[in-house]
Amino acid sequence: MRIKYTIPIVFFVALVVIEKENRIISRVSDKLNLKQTPQTPLQPGAFSHLVLKHNVSFPALSKDFKVMKRRLENYSEHQEVPRKGRKHVLLLATTRTGSSFVGEFFNQQSDNMFYLFEPLWHVEKMLTLDTGGTNATASAKAYRDVLQQLFLCDFSLLESFIDPLPVNHITTNLFRRESSSFLCEESVCSPVVKGVFERYRCKTRRCGPLNLTMASESCLKKDHKVIKSVRVRQLENLRPLTEDPRLDIRFIQLVRDPRAVLASRMVAFAAKYKSWKEWALGGEEPLNEDEVKKLKGNCDNIRMSAEVGLRQPPWLRGRYMLVRYEDIARFPMRKATEMFRFSGIPLTPQVKAWILKNTQVSKETSGVYSTQKKSSEQVEKWRFSLPFKIAQVVQRACGPTLKLFGYKFVSSEKMLTDKSISLIEDKVFRV
Ligand SMILES: *[C@@H]1O[C@H](CO)[C@@H](O)[C@H](O)[C@H]1NC(C)=O
Ligand SMILES: *[C@@H]1O[C@H](CO)[C@@H](O)[C@H](O)[C@H]1NC(C)=O
Ligand SMILES: *[C@@H]1O[C@H](CO)[C@@H](O)[C@H](O)[C@H]1NC(C)=O
């Protein structure tokens, strides 16, 4: 009997909440004079990150009205309409997992490819600056919204996070512009402006500041869109992208042995990982508990995303692929073929040539056992630089992650450095 009464009440409360959010959004939209086209409805929550940016709540929005208006002007003006054969791929990874290398496979498919390298760098930087810390919920929303717009060739939301704010959609500050072939193509290359300092220059040709209107127009002509990011924490947060009828999105999650990742980070980000090093060298101080917690948190995020992906819920069916960096390093061409096939993007001779050249697998020796053995030694090199006691900490913090991805535990220093034992189990991840 109780159920009869509770359901309508809950329903009513939900309606009130939804209605309230809609009203706020339409009020904000009215104020900002946003153009809404039928294909690009503003989504509830679309402003949450911007509100956070200015550290004000909705009622106080008018204070920042002018800035907001400028930032959101022509939001969603350039967007693509759905077209058959268009593919959208998000390469999800974490730092030091080889994602730049794997991203480059796609970047090399340059003639029909829109490839972006870490656009969310700007979002993370701005949110961190503005709030003095990161709010995971707000970041996740901002990341998702920016990605969604970028896949639709719309840079305006990303623009709002670029510092300094682009003027007339022109910027000299896009993070690692030169890492996207697409952004240095003739059609996106504006004339060089004397005296304008550009942080990230094109390597292939001399270009002036980046005109994002040109980038957007050129993007609309490309069939394949690939974005690489090390910033998305949970695959589940990206579910709305799978529900957008304008997108045909696939996710490739790239993972690597967490022990190897830590070994690599200790070198690449030496200052940040100083306490690990000191502890490993036998310093007096015990290992910082927060560091271990962070490590565990990272591993758990990666594992939870993979668990969602491998479970294949209906919204992800056929859209998720898990790849281990170790497999790519050992069998680059085979794994590249699988990734391109999964993405529905043709693997061009140009891409193949690049892979051959950059994996030192020459045509004559590919498939030969000795070559493979050499590559696998390379991929397990960390075993001779990571102290055993750190490997143990990682195994404790990231046990379930190691297990899921098929990385063998080591029980002694001897086992860690025993070349005859591979720590990579053969594992096929069915999708
Ligand atoms: C925004 O769009 C309007 C109308 O299309 C145009 O007049 C205006 O110049 C645009 N603003 C920017 C900053 O591009
Ligand atoms: C984080 O962001 C969410 C969503 O915007 C908000 O509801 C929450 O209050 C924020 N948390 C903090 C600690 O600021
Ligand atoms: C940027 O590109 C657009 C589209 O090609 C063009 O209309 C605009 O004039 C360019 N802006 C500048 C400052 O060159």
Coordinates of C-alpha atoms and ligand atoms in Angstrom, one line a residue:
M1 CA 0.0 0.0 0.0
R2 CA 2.8 2.4 0.8
I3 CA 4.3 2.1 -2.6
K4 CA 1.2 3.6 -4.0
Y5 CA 1.8 6.8 -2.1
T6 CA 5.6 7.0 -2.4
I7 CA 5.9 6.7 -6.1
P8 CA 3.9 9.8 -7.0
I9 CA 5.7 11.8 -4.4
V10 CA 9.1 10.8 -5.6
F11 CA 8.0 11.5 -9.2
F12 CA 6.7 14.9 -8.2
V13 CA 9.9 15.9 -6.5
A14 CA 11.9 14.8 -9.5
L15 CA 9.6 16.8 -11.8
V16 CA 10.1 19.9 -9.6
V17 CA 13.8 19.5 -9.7
I18 CA 13.9 19.0 -13.5
E19 CA 11.5 21.9 -14.0
K20 CA 13.7 24.1 -11.8
E21 CA 16.8 23.2 -13.7
N22 CA 15.1 23.9 -17.0
R23 CA 13.9 27.3 -15.7
I24 CA 17.4 28.2 -14.6
I25 CA 18.8 27.2 -17.9
S26 CA 16.3 29.0 -19.9
R27 CA 16.7 32.1 -17.8
V28 CA 20.5 31.9 -18.3
S29 CA 20.0 31.3 -22.0
D30 CA 17.6 34.3 -22.3
K31 CA 20.1 36.5 -20.5
L32 CA 23.0 35.3 -22.7
N33 CA 20.8 35.6 -25.8
L34 CA 22.0 32.2 -26.9
K35 CA 20.8 30.9 -30.2
Q36 CA 19.3 27.5 -29.9
T37 CA 18.8 25.5 -33.1
P38 CA 16.6 22.4 -33.1
Q39 CA 19.7 20.2 -33.8
T40 CA 21.7 21.6 -30.9
P41 CA 19.5 21.9 -27.8
L42 CA 21.4 23.1 -24.8
Q43 CA 21.7 20.3 -22.4
P44 CA 20.9 20.5 -18.8
G45 CA 24.1 21.1 -16.9
A46 CA 25.8 22.6 -19.9
F47 CA 26.8 25.6 -17.8
S48 CA 27.8 23.9 -14.6
H49 CA 31.5 24.1 -15.3
L50 CA 31.3 27.8 -16.4
V51 CA 29.5 28.6 -13.2
L52 CA 32.3 26.8 -11.4
K53 CA 34.8 28.7 -13.4
H54 CA 33.7 32.0 -11.9
N55 CA 33.1 30.4 -8.6
V56 CA 29.5 31.7 -8.4
S57 CA 26.2 30.0 -8.2
F58 CA 23.4 30.6 -10.7
P59 CA 21.7 33.5 -8.9
A60 CA 24.9 35.4 -8.9
L61 CA 25.5 34.8 -12.5
S62 CA 24.7 38.3 -13.7
K63 CA 27.9 39.6 -12.1
D64 CA 29.9 37.8 -14.7
F65 CA 27.3 38.3 -17.4
K66 CA 29.5 40.1 -19.8
V67 CA 32.3 37.6 -19.7
M68 CA 29.9 34.7 -19.9
K69 CA 28.2 36.3 -22.9
R70 CA 31.4 36.7 -24.7
R71 CA 32.5 33.2 -23.9
L72 CA 29.3 31.6 -25.0
E73 CA 28.7 33.7 -28.0
N74 CA 27.9 31.6 -31.0
Y75 CA 28.0 28.5 -28.9
S76 CA 27.2 25.6 -31.2
E77 CA 27.2 27.6 -34.3
H78 CA 29.5 25.3 -36.2
Q79 CA 28.3 21.7 -35.8
E80 CA 28.1 18.9 -38.1
V81 CA 24.9 17.1 -39.1
P82 CA 24.9 13.3 -38.9
R83 CA 26.4 11.6 -41.9
K84 CA 26.9 7.9 -42.6
G85 CA 30.5 6.6 -42.4
R86 CA 31.7 9.2 -40.0
K87 CA 33.6 7.7 -37.1
H88 CA 34.4 9.2 -33.7
V89 CA 37.0 7.6 -31.6
L90 CA 38.1 8.6 -28.1
L91 CA 41.4 7.2 -27.1
L92 CA 41.3 7.0 -23.3
A93 CA 44.4 6.5 -21.3
T94 CA 46.4 7.8 -18.4
T95 CA 49.9 9.4 -18.5
R96 CA 52.9 7.3 -19.3
T97 CA 50.8 4.5 -21.0
G98 CA 52.1 5.2 -24.5
S99 CA 49.0 7.1 -25.6
S100 CA 51.0 9.7 -27.6
F101 CA 52.5 6.9 -29.5
V102 CA 49.2 5.1 -30.1
G103 CA 47.5 8.4 -30.9
E104 CA 50.1 9.0 -33.6
F105 CA 48.9 5.9 -35.4
F106 CA 45.7 7.8 -36.0
N107 CA 47.3 11.2 -36.5
Q108 CA 49.3 9.7 -39.4
Q109 CA 46.1 8.9 -41.3
S110 CA 46.2 12.5 -42.1
D111 CA 44.2 13.0 -45.3
N112 CA 40.8 12.3 -43.9
M113 CA 41.5 12.6 -40.2
F114 CA 40.7 15.2 -37.5
Y115 CA 43.0 14.2 -34.7
L116 CA 43.3 16.2 -31.5
F117 CA 46.0 15.7 -28.9
E118 CA 44.9 16.4 -25.3
P119 CA 42.4 19.3 -25.8
L120 CA 41.2 18.7 -22.2
W121 CA 44.6 20.0 -21.0
H122 CA 43.0 23.5 -21.2
V123 CA 39.9 22.5 -19.3
E124 CA 41.9 20.9 -16.5
K125 CA 44.2 23.9 -16.2
M126 CA 41.4 26.4 -16.0
L127 CA 39.3 24.5 -13.5
T128 CA 42.3 23.9 -11.3
L129 CA 43.3 27.6 -11.5
D130 CA 39.8 28.8 -10.8
T131 CA 39.0 26.6 -7.9
G132 CA 42.4 25.9 -6.4
G133 CA 41.7 22.3 -6.7
T134 CA 39.7 19.9 -8.9
N135 CA 36.1 19.1 -8.4
A136 CA 35.8 15.7 -9.9
T137 CA 32.1 16.0 -10.7
A138 CA 32.4 19.4 -12.3
S139 CA 35.5 18.4 -14.3
A140 CA 33.9 15.2 -15.5
K141 CA 30.9 17.3 -16.9
A142 CA 33.2 19.9 -18.5
Y143 CA 35.3 17.2 -20.1
R144 CA 32.3 15.4 -21.5
D145 CA 30.7 18.5 -22.9
V146 CA 33.9 19.8 -24.5
L147 CA 34.6 16.4 -26.1
Q148 CA 31.1 16.2 -27.4
Q149 CA 31.4 19.6 -29.0
L150 CA 34.8 18.9 -30.5
F151 CA 33.6 15.6 -32.1
L152 CA 31.0 17.9 -33.7
C153 CA 33.7 20.2 -34.9
D154 CA 32.7 22.9 -32.5
F155 CA 35.5 24.6 -30.7
S156 CA 33.6 27.3 -28.9
L157 CA 33.3 25.5 -25.6
L158 CA 37.0 24.6 -25.6
E159 CA 37.7 28.2 -26.5
S160 CA 36.2 29.4 -23.3
F161 CA 38.9 27.4 -21.4
I162 CA 41.8 28.7 -23.5
D163 CA 43.9 31.3 -21.7
P164 CA 44.1 34.0 -22.8
L165 CA 40.7 33.9 -24.3
P166 CA 40.9 33.7 -28.1
V167 CA 39.9 36.9 -29.9
N168 CA 37.7 36.3 -33.0
H169 CA 38.4 32.6 -32.6
I170 CA 42.2 33.2 -33.1
T171 CA 44.7 31.8 -30.7
T172 CA 48.4 31.4 -30.3
N173 CA 48.0 29.2 -27.3
L174 CA 46.4 25.9 -28.2
F175 CA 48.2 23.2 -26.3
R176 CA 50.5 21.1 -28.6
R177 CA 49.0 22.3 -31.8
E178 CA 51.9 20.8 -33.7
S179 CA 50.9 17.3 -32.4
S180 CA 47.8 17.4 -34.6
S181 CA 48.7 17.1 -38.3
F182 CA 45.3 18.4 -39.0
L183 CA 45.9 21.7 -37.3
C184 CA 48.9 22.3 -39.5
E185 CA 47.3 21.5 -42.8
E186 CA 47.2 24.0 -45.6
S187 CA 43.5 24.7 -45.0
V188 CA 44.1 25.5 -41.3
C189 CA 47.3 27.4 -41.9
S190 CA 46.8 31.2 -41.8
P191 CA 49.5 33.6 -42.9
V192 CA 52.4 34.2 -40.5
V193 CA 51.9 37.4 -38.5
K194 CA 55.1 39.3 -37.8
G195 CA 55.9 39.8 -34.2
V196 CA 53.2 37.4 -32.9
F197 CA 54.8 34.9 -30.6
E198 CA 53.4 31.4 -30.9
R199 CA 54.1 28.9 -28.3
Y200 CA 53.3 25.8 -30.3
R201 CA 54.4 26.1 -33.9
C202 CA 53.7 23.8 -36.8
K203 CA 56.6 21.7 -37.8
T204 CA 55.5 20.9 -41.4
R205 CA 54.9 24.5 -42.6
R206 CA 55.1 28.0 -41.3
C207 CA 51.7 29.1 -40.1
G208 CA 50.3 32.1 -38.3
P209 CA 48.1 32.0 -35.2
L210 CA 45.5 29.3 -35.2
N211 CA 42.2 30.4 -36.6
L212 CA 39.7 28.1 -34.9
T213 CA 37.0 29.0 -37.5
M214 CA 39.2 27.6 -40.1
A215 CA 39.9 24.5 -38.0
S216 CA 36.2 24.0 -37.5
E217 CA 35.4 24.3 -41.2
S218 CA 38.2 21.9 -42.1
C219 CA 37.0 19.5 -39.4
L220 CA 33.6 19.3 -41.0
K221 CA 35.1 17.9 -44.1
K222 CA 36.9 15.0 -42.4
D223 CA 35.2 11.7 -42.0
H224 CA 37.2 10.5 -39.1
K225 CA 37.6 12.2 -35.7
V226 CA 39.9 10.9 -33.1
I227 CA 40.7 12.6 -29.8
K228 CA 43.2 11.4 -27.3
S229 CA 42.9 12.2 -23.6
V230 CA 44.5 11.1 -20.4
R231 CA 42.0 13.1 -18.3
V232 CA 38.8 11.2 -18.4
R233 CA 38.5 9.3 -15.1
Q234 CA 35.4 7.2 -15.6
L235 CA 34.1 5.8 -18.9
E236 CA 30.6 5.9 -17.4
N237 CA 30.7 9.7 -17.4
L238 CA 30.8 9.6 -21.2
R239 CA 27.6 7.7 -21.7
P240 CA 25.7 10.8 -23.1
L241 CA 28.1 10.7 -26.1
T242 CA 26.8 7.3 -27.0
E243 CA 23.3 8.6 -26.9
D244 CA 24.0 11.6 -29.2
P245 CA 22.5 10.6 -32.6
R246 CA 25.0 12.9 -34.4
L247 CA 27.9 10.8 -33.2
D248 CA 29.0 7.2 -33.9
I249 CA 31.4 7.0 -31.0
R250 CA 33.9 4.3 -30.0
F251 CA 36.2 4.1 -27.0
I252 CA 39.6 2.6 -27.1
Q253 CA 41.0 2.3 -23.5
L254 CA 44.7 1.9 -23.4
V255 CA 46.2 0.4 -20.3
R256 CA 49.6 -0.5 -19.1
D257 CA 51.1 -2.4 -16.2
P258 CA 50.8 0.1 -13.2
R259 CA 54.2 -0.8 -12.0
A260 CA 55.7 0.2 -15.4
V261 CA 53.6 3.4 -15.3
L262 CA 54.9 4.3 -11.9
A263 CA 58.5 3.6 -12.9
S264 CA 58.1 5.8 -15.9
R265 CA 56.4 8.6 -14.0
M266 CA 59.2 8.6 -11.4
V267 CA 61.5 9.5 -14.2
A268 CA 59.3 11.8 -16.2
F269 CA 57.8 13.7 -13.3
A270 CA 60.7 13.4 -10.9
A271 CA 59.7 16.3 -8.7
K272 CA 56.2 15.1 -8.2
Y273 CA 57.3 11.6 -7.4
K274 CA 60.2 12.7 -5.2
S275 CA 58.8 11.0 -2.1
W276 CA 58.7 7.6 -3.8
K277 CA 62.3 7.9 -4.9
E278 CA 63.4 9.0 -1.4
W279 CA 61.6 6.2 0.2
A280 CA 63.0 3.7 -2.4
L281 CA 66.5 4.8 -1.7
G282 CA 66.0 4.0 2.0
G283 CA 65.1 7.4 3.4
E284 CA 64.0 7.7 7.0
E285 CA 60.5 9.0 6.2
P286 CA 57.8 6.4 5.7
L287 CA 56.1 6.4 2.3
N288 CA 53.4 9.1 2.2
E289 CA 50.0 7.5 2.7
D290 CA 48.4 10.1 0.4
E291 CA 50.6 9.0 -2.4
V292 CA 49.6 5.4 -2.0
K293 CA 45.9 6.5 -1.9
K294 CA 46.4 8.5 -5.1
L295 CA 48.0 5.5 -6.8
K296 CA 45.1 3.2 -5.6
G297 CA 42.6 5.8 -6.8
N298 CA 44.1 5.9 -10.2
C299 CA 44.2 2.2 -10.5
D300 CA 40.6 1.9 -9.4
N301 CA 39.4 4.4 -11.9
I302 CA 41.1 2.6 -14.7
R303 CA 39.9 -0.8 -13.6
M304 CA 36.3 0.4 -13.0
S305 CA 36.2 1.9 -16.5
A306 CA 37.5 -1.3 -18.0
E307 CA 35.0 -3.4 -16.0
V308 CA 32.1 -1.3 -17.4
G309 CA 33.6 -1.6 -20.9
L310 CA 34.1 -5.4 -20.7
R311 CA 30.7 -5.9 -19.2
Q312 CA 29.3 -4.5 -22.4
P313 CA 26.1 -2.8 -21.1
P314 CA 23.6 -2.0 -24.0
W315 CA 24.8 1.6 -24.3
L316 CA 28.4 0.4 -24.9
R317 CA 27.7 -2.6 -27.1
G318 CA 30.3 -2.6 -29.9
R319 CA 31.7 0.7 -28.8
Y320 CA 34.4 -0.4 -26.4
M321 CA 37.9 -1.9 -26.9
L322 CA 40.6 -2.5 -24.3
V323 CA 44.2 -2.6 -25.4
R324 CA 47.3 -3.2 -23.4
Y325 CA 50.3 -1.1 -24.3
E326 CA 52.5 -4.1 -23.9
D327 CA 50.6 -5.9 -26.7
I328 CA 51.0 -2.9 -29.0
A329 CA 54.7 -2.7 -28.3
R330 CA 55.2 -6.3 -29.0
F331 CA 52.8 -6.7 -31.9
P332 CA 52.3 -3.2 -33.3
M333 CA 50.9 -4.0 -36.7
R334 CA 48.5 -6.7 -35.5
K335 CA 47.2 -4.4 -32.8
A336 CA 47.0 -1.4 -35.1
T337 CA 45.0 -3.5 -37.5
E338 CA 42.6 -4.5 -34.8
M339 CA 42.2 -1.0 -33.5
F340 CA 41.5 0.5 -37.0
R341 CA 39.1 -2.3 -37.8
F342 CA 37.3 -1.7 -34.6
S343 CA 37.2 2.0 -35.3
G344 CA 35.9 1.5 -38.8
I345 CA 38.8 3.6 -40.1
P346 CA 40.9 2.4 -43.0
L347 CA 44.5 1.6 -42.1
T348 CA 46.4 3.4 -44.8
P349 CA 49.8 2.6 -46.2
Q350 CA 51.0 5.8 -44.7
V351 CA 50.0 4.6 -41.2
K352 CA 51.6 1.2 -41.8
A353 CA 54.8 2.8 -43.0
W354 CA 54.9 5.0 -39.9
I355 CA 54.4 2.1 -37.6
L356 CA 57.1 0.0 -39.3
K357 CA 59.5 2.9 -39.1
N358 CA 58.8 3.7 -35.4
T359 CA 58.6 0.2 -33.9
Q360 CA 61.9 -1.0 -35.5
V361 CA 60.1 -3.9 -36.9
S362 CA 61.4 -3.9 -40.4
K363 CA 59.6 -5.8 -43.2
E364 CA 62.3 -8.4 -43.4
T365 CA 62.3 -9.4 -39.7
S366 CA 58.7 -8.8 -38.7
G367 CA 57.2 -11.9 -37.2
V368 CA 60.6 -13.3 -36.5
Y369 CA 61.0 -14.5 -33.0
S370 CA 64.1 -12.6 -32.2
T371 CA 62.5 -9.3 -33.1
Q372 CA 59.5 -10.0 -30.9
K373 CA 61.8 -11.0 -28.1
K374 CA 63.7 -7.8 -28.4
S375 CA 60.5 -5.7 -28.2
S376 CA 59.3 -7.5 -25.2
E377 CA 62.5 -6.9 -23.4
Q378 CA 62.1 -3.2 -24.2
V379 CA 58.6 -3.2 -22.9
E380 CA 59.7 -4.8 -19.6
K381 CA 62.7 -2.6 -19.1
W382 CA 61.2 -1.0 -16.1
R383 CA 61.8 -4.2 -14.2
F384 CA 65.4 -3.3 -13.9
S385 CA 64.9 0.2 -12.6
L386 CA 61.9 -0.2 -10.2
P387 CA 62.9 -1.2 -6.7
F388 CA 61.2 -4.4 -5.6
K389 CA 59.7 -2.7 -2.6
I390 CA 57.9 -0.2 -4.8
A391 CA 56.6 -3.0 -7.0
Q392 CA 55.2 -4.5 -3.8
V393 CA 53.4 -1.3 -2.9
V394 CA 51.9 -1.1 -6.4
Q395 CA 50.8 -4.7 -6.2
R396 CA 49.1 -4.1 -2.9
A397 CA 47.4 -0.9 -4.0
C398 CA 46.5 -2.0 -7.6
G399 CA 46.1 -5.8 -7.1
P400 CA 42.7 -6.2 -8.7
T401 CA 43.8 -4.0 -11.6
L402 CA 46.9 -6.1 -12.3
K403 CA 44.7 -9.2 -12.2
L404 CA 42.1 -7.9 -14.5
F405 CA 44.6 -6.9 -17.2
G406 CA 46.8 -10.0 -16.8
Y407 CA 49.9 -8.7 -15.3
K408 CA 51.7 -11.2 -13.1
F409 CA 52.6 -10.4 -9.5
V410 CA 56.3 -10.7 -8.5
S411 CA 57.1 -12.3 -5.1
S412 CA 60.8 -11.5 -4.9
E413 CA 63.5 -9.2 -6.2
K414 CA 64.8 -12.2 -8.1
M415 CA 61.5 -12.8 -9.9
L416 CA 61.2 -9.1 -10.7
T417 CA 64.5 -9.1 -12.5
D418 CA 64.4 -12.6 -14.0
K419 CA 64.3 -12.1 -17.8
S420 CA 63.1 -15.6 -18.4
I421 CA 59.8 -14.9 -16.7
S422 CA 57.4 -12.7 -18.6
L423 CA 55.0 -10.7 -16.4
I424 CA 52.6 -10.3 -19.2
E425 CA 50.0 -13.0 -19.4
D426 CA 48.4 -13.8 -22.8
K427 CA 45.0 -12.4 -22.5
V428 CA 42.3 -11.7 -25.1
F429 CA 39.7 -9.1 -24.1
R430 CA 36.5 -10.0 -25.8
V431 CA 34.3 -7.2 -27.0
Ligands
LIG1 C1 28.3 35.5 -33.7 O1 27.3 35.4 -34.6 C2 26.7 36.6 -35.1 C3 25.5 36.3 -36.0 O2 25.9 35.2 -36.9 C4 27.8 37.4 -35.7 O3 27.2 38.7 -36.2 C5 28.9 37.7 -34.8 O4 30.0 38.4 -35.4 C6 29.4 36.4 -34.2 N1 30.4 36.6 -33.2 C7 31.6 36.1 -33.1 C8 32.4 36.4 -32.0 O5 32.0 35.3 -34.0
LIG2 C1 31.4 20.1 -7.4 O1 30.6 20.3 -8.6 C2 29.3 19.8 -8.5 C3 28.6 19.9 -9.8 O2 28.9 21.1 -10.4 C4 28.6 20.6 -7.4 O3 27.3 20.1 -7.2 C5 29.4 20.4 -6.1 O4 28.8 21.2 -5.1 C6 30.8 20.8 -6.2 N1 31.6 20.4 -5.0 C7 32.4 21.2 -4.4 C8 33.1 20.7 -3.2 O5 32.6 22.4 -4.8
LIG3 C1 39.5 33.0 -39.8 O1 38.9 32.1 -40.7 C2 37.6 32.5 -41.2 C3 37.1 31.3 -42.0 O2 38.0 31.0 -43.0 C4 37.7 33.8 -41.9 O3 36.4 34.2 -42.3 C5 38.3 34.8 -40.9 O4 38.4 36.1 -41.6 C6 39.6 34.4 -40.4 N1 40.0 35.3 -39.4 C7 41.2 36.0 -39.5 C8 41.5 37.0 -38.5 O5 41.9 35.9 -40.4

